[in-house]
XYZ file of C-alpha atoms in Angstrom:
219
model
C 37.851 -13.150 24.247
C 35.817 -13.836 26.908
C 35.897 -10.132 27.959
C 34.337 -9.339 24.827
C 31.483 -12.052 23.866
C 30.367 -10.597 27.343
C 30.690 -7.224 25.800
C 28.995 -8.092 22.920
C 26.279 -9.970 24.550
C 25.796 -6.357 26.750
C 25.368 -4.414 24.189
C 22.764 -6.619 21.835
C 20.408 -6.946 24.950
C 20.355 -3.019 25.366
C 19.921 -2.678 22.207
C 16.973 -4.825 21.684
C 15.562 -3.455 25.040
C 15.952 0.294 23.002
C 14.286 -0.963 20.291
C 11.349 -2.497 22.294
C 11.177 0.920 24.349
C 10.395 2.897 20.852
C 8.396 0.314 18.741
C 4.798 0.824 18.237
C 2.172 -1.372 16.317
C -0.782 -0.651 14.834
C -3.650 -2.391 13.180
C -5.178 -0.538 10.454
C -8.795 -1.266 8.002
C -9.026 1.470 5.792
C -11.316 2.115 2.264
C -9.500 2.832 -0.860
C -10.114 4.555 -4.217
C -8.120 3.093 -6.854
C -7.571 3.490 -10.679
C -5.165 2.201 -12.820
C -3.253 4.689 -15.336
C -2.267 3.212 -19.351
C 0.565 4.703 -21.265
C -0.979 4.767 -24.842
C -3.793 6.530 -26.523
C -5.467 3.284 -27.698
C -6.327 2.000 -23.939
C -8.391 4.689 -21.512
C -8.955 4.904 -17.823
C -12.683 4.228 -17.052
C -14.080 5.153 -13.849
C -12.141 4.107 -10.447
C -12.890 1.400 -7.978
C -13.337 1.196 -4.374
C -11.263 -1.227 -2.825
C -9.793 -1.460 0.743
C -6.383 -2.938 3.040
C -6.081 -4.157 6.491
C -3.284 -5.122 8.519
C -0.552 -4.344 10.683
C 1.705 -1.627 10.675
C 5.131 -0.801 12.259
C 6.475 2.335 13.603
C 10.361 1.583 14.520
C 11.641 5.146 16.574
C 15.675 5.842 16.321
C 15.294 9.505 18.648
C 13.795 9.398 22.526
C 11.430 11.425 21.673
C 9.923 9.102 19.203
C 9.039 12.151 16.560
C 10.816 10.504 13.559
C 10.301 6.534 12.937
C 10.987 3.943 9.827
C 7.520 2.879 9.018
C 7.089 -0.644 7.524
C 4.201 -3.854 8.344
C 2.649 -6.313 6.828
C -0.841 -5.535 4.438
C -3.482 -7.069 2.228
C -5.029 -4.383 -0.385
C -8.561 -5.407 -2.784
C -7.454 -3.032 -5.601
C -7.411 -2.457 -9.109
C -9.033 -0.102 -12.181
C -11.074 -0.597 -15.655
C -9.742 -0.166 -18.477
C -11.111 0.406 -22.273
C -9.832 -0.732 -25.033
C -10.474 1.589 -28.447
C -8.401 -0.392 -30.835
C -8.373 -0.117 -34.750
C -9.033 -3.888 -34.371
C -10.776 -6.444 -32.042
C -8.463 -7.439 -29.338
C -7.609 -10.929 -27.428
C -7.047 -10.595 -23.384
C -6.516 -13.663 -21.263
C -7.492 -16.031 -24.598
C -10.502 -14.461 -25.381
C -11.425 -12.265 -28.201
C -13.055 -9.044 -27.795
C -14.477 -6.095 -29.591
C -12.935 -2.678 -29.847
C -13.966 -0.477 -26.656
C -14.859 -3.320 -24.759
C -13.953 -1.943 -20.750
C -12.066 -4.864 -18.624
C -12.416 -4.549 -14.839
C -9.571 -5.680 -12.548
C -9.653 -6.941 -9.448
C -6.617 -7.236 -8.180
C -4.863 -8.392 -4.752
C -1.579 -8.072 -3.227
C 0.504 -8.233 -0.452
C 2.232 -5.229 0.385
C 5.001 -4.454 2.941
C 5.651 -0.889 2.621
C 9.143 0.800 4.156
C 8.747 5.077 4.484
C 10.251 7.407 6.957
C 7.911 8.867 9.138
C 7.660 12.283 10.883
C 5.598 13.218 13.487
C 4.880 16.540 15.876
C 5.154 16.459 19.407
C 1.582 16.048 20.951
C -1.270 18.919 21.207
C -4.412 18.325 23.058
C -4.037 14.957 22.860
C -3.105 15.104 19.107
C -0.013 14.309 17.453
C 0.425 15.512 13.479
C 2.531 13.129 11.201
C 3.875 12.475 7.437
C 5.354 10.022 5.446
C 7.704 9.762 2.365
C 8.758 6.046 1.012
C 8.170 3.172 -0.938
C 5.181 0.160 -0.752
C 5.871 -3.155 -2.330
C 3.581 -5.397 -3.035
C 2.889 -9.005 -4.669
C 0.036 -9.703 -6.442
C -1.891 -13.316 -4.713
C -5.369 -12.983 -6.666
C -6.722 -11.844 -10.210
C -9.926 -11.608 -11.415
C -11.060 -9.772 -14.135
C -14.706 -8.232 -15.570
C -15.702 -7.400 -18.881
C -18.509 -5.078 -20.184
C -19.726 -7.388 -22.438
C -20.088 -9.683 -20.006
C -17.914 -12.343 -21.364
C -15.861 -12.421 -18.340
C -17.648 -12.579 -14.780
C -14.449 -12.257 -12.122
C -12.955 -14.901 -14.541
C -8.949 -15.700 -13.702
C -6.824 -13.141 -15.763
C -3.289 -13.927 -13.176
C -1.488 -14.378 -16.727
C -2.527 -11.078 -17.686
C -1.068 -9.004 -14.542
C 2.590 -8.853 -13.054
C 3.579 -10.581 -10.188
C 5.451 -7.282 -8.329
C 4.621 -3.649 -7.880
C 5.904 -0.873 -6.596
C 4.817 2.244 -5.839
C 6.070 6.176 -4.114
C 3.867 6.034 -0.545
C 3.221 9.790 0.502
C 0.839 10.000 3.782
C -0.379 12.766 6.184
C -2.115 12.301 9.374
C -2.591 12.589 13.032
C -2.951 10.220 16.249
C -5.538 10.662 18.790
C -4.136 9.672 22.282
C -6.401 7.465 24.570
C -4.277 6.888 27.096
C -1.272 4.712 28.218
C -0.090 3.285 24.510
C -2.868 3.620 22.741
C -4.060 5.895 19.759
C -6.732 6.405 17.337
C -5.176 6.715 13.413
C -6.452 8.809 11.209
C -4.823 10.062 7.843
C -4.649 9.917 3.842
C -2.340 8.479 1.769
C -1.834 8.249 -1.831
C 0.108 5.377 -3.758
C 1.408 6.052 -7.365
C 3.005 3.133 -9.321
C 5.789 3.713 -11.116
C 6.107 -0.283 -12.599
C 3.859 -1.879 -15.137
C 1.347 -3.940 -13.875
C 0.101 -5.934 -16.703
C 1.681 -8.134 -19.164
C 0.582 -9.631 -22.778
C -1.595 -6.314 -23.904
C -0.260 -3.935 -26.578
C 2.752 -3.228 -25.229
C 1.872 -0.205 -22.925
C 2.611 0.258 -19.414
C 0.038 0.674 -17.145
C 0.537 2.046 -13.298
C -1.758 0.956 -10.245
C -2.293 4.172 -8.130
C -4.653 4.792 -5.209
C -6.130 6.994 -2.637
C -6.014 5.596 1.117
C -8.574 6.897 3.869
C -6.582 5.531 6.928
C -8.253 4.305 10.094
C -5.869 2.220 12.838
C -5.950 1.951 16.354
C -2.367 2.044 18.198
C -2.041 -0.684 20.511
């Protein structure tokens, strides 16, 4: 028995000194485009929004040669899209009446902790090529919404919008080595929802997608 706990004991260290060996963390402050997408005929995507995240990102190795990595971290994204509402009839959002084609801006925040697998090339002049296939959850803190008509002015519309989204997370970059551990990020990614965001409209569901420039620095 105690031949074992000792065992045991062995083994956990080594593997937490493996893991430490190929971890890498990054801090990343990127812009965003973003645009939300409605499911019936009635409702219309207006123009996008800029938006942007920051925060820390994970790269968790499982080869020596640290080429393919689960990705995950910890980030807070200023999002959203405006939408327009042609209805036959004047419509109520967040207990307010408006008229047909009015255009509601949201601005939206979440959360997000996304989880991909990431692939990368082994390094050229200093560069090192990478992709990324997975998923980005996210929870929505803040709400705030616009209207054309001016009734709302980043007014709360949190009953109007879904606490959880999801979304596929597809990415392509590269890594800039300066030396020792550290790297320059630089890459796009997009984001496409798949859930609906909003709740108590006409019964549509509406998808939060966006465009990611990404800028991080490798520590």
């Amino acid at each position: 028995m105690k031949r074992s706990l000792i065992f045991i004991v062995t083994m956990l260290f080594c593997s937490v000194s493996f893991a430490q060996s190929l971890f890498e963390l990054s801090f990343s402050a990127s812009p965003t485009i973003n645009w939300m997408s409605p499911g019936v005929k009635e409702i219309q995507k207006n123009k996008s929004t800029l938006g942007y995240e920051f925060g820390v990102n994970a790269d968790i190795f499982f080869d020596q040669e640290m080429r393919y990595a689960f990705t995950t971290g910890v980030l807070v994204s200023q999002t959203g899209g405006e939408l327009t509402y042609n209805t036959a009839d004047n419509f109520t959002f967040a207990g307010n009446e408006f008229d047909s084609g009015t255009s509601i801006r949201y601005r939206l925040s979440y959360v997000e902790v996304p989880l991909a697998l990431k692939m990368r090339t082994n390094q050229f002049h200093r560069w090192t090529y990478w992709g990324l296939f997975g998923l980005s959850s996210g929870i929505n803190v803040t709400a705030k919404g616009d209207s054309s008509d001016e009734q709302f002015d980043q007014s709360d519309i949190n009953k109007q919008v879904k606490l959880f989204n999801m979304a596929l997370n597809l990415g392509l970059g590269s890594e800039f080595d300066l030396g020792g551990r550290n790297a320059l990020v630089l890459g796009l990614a997009y984001k496409s929802g798949f859930v609906d965001v909003t709740k108590g409209g006409l019964g549509e569901k509406t998808t939060l997608n966006s465009l990611t420039f990404k800028l991080g620095l490798v520590f």
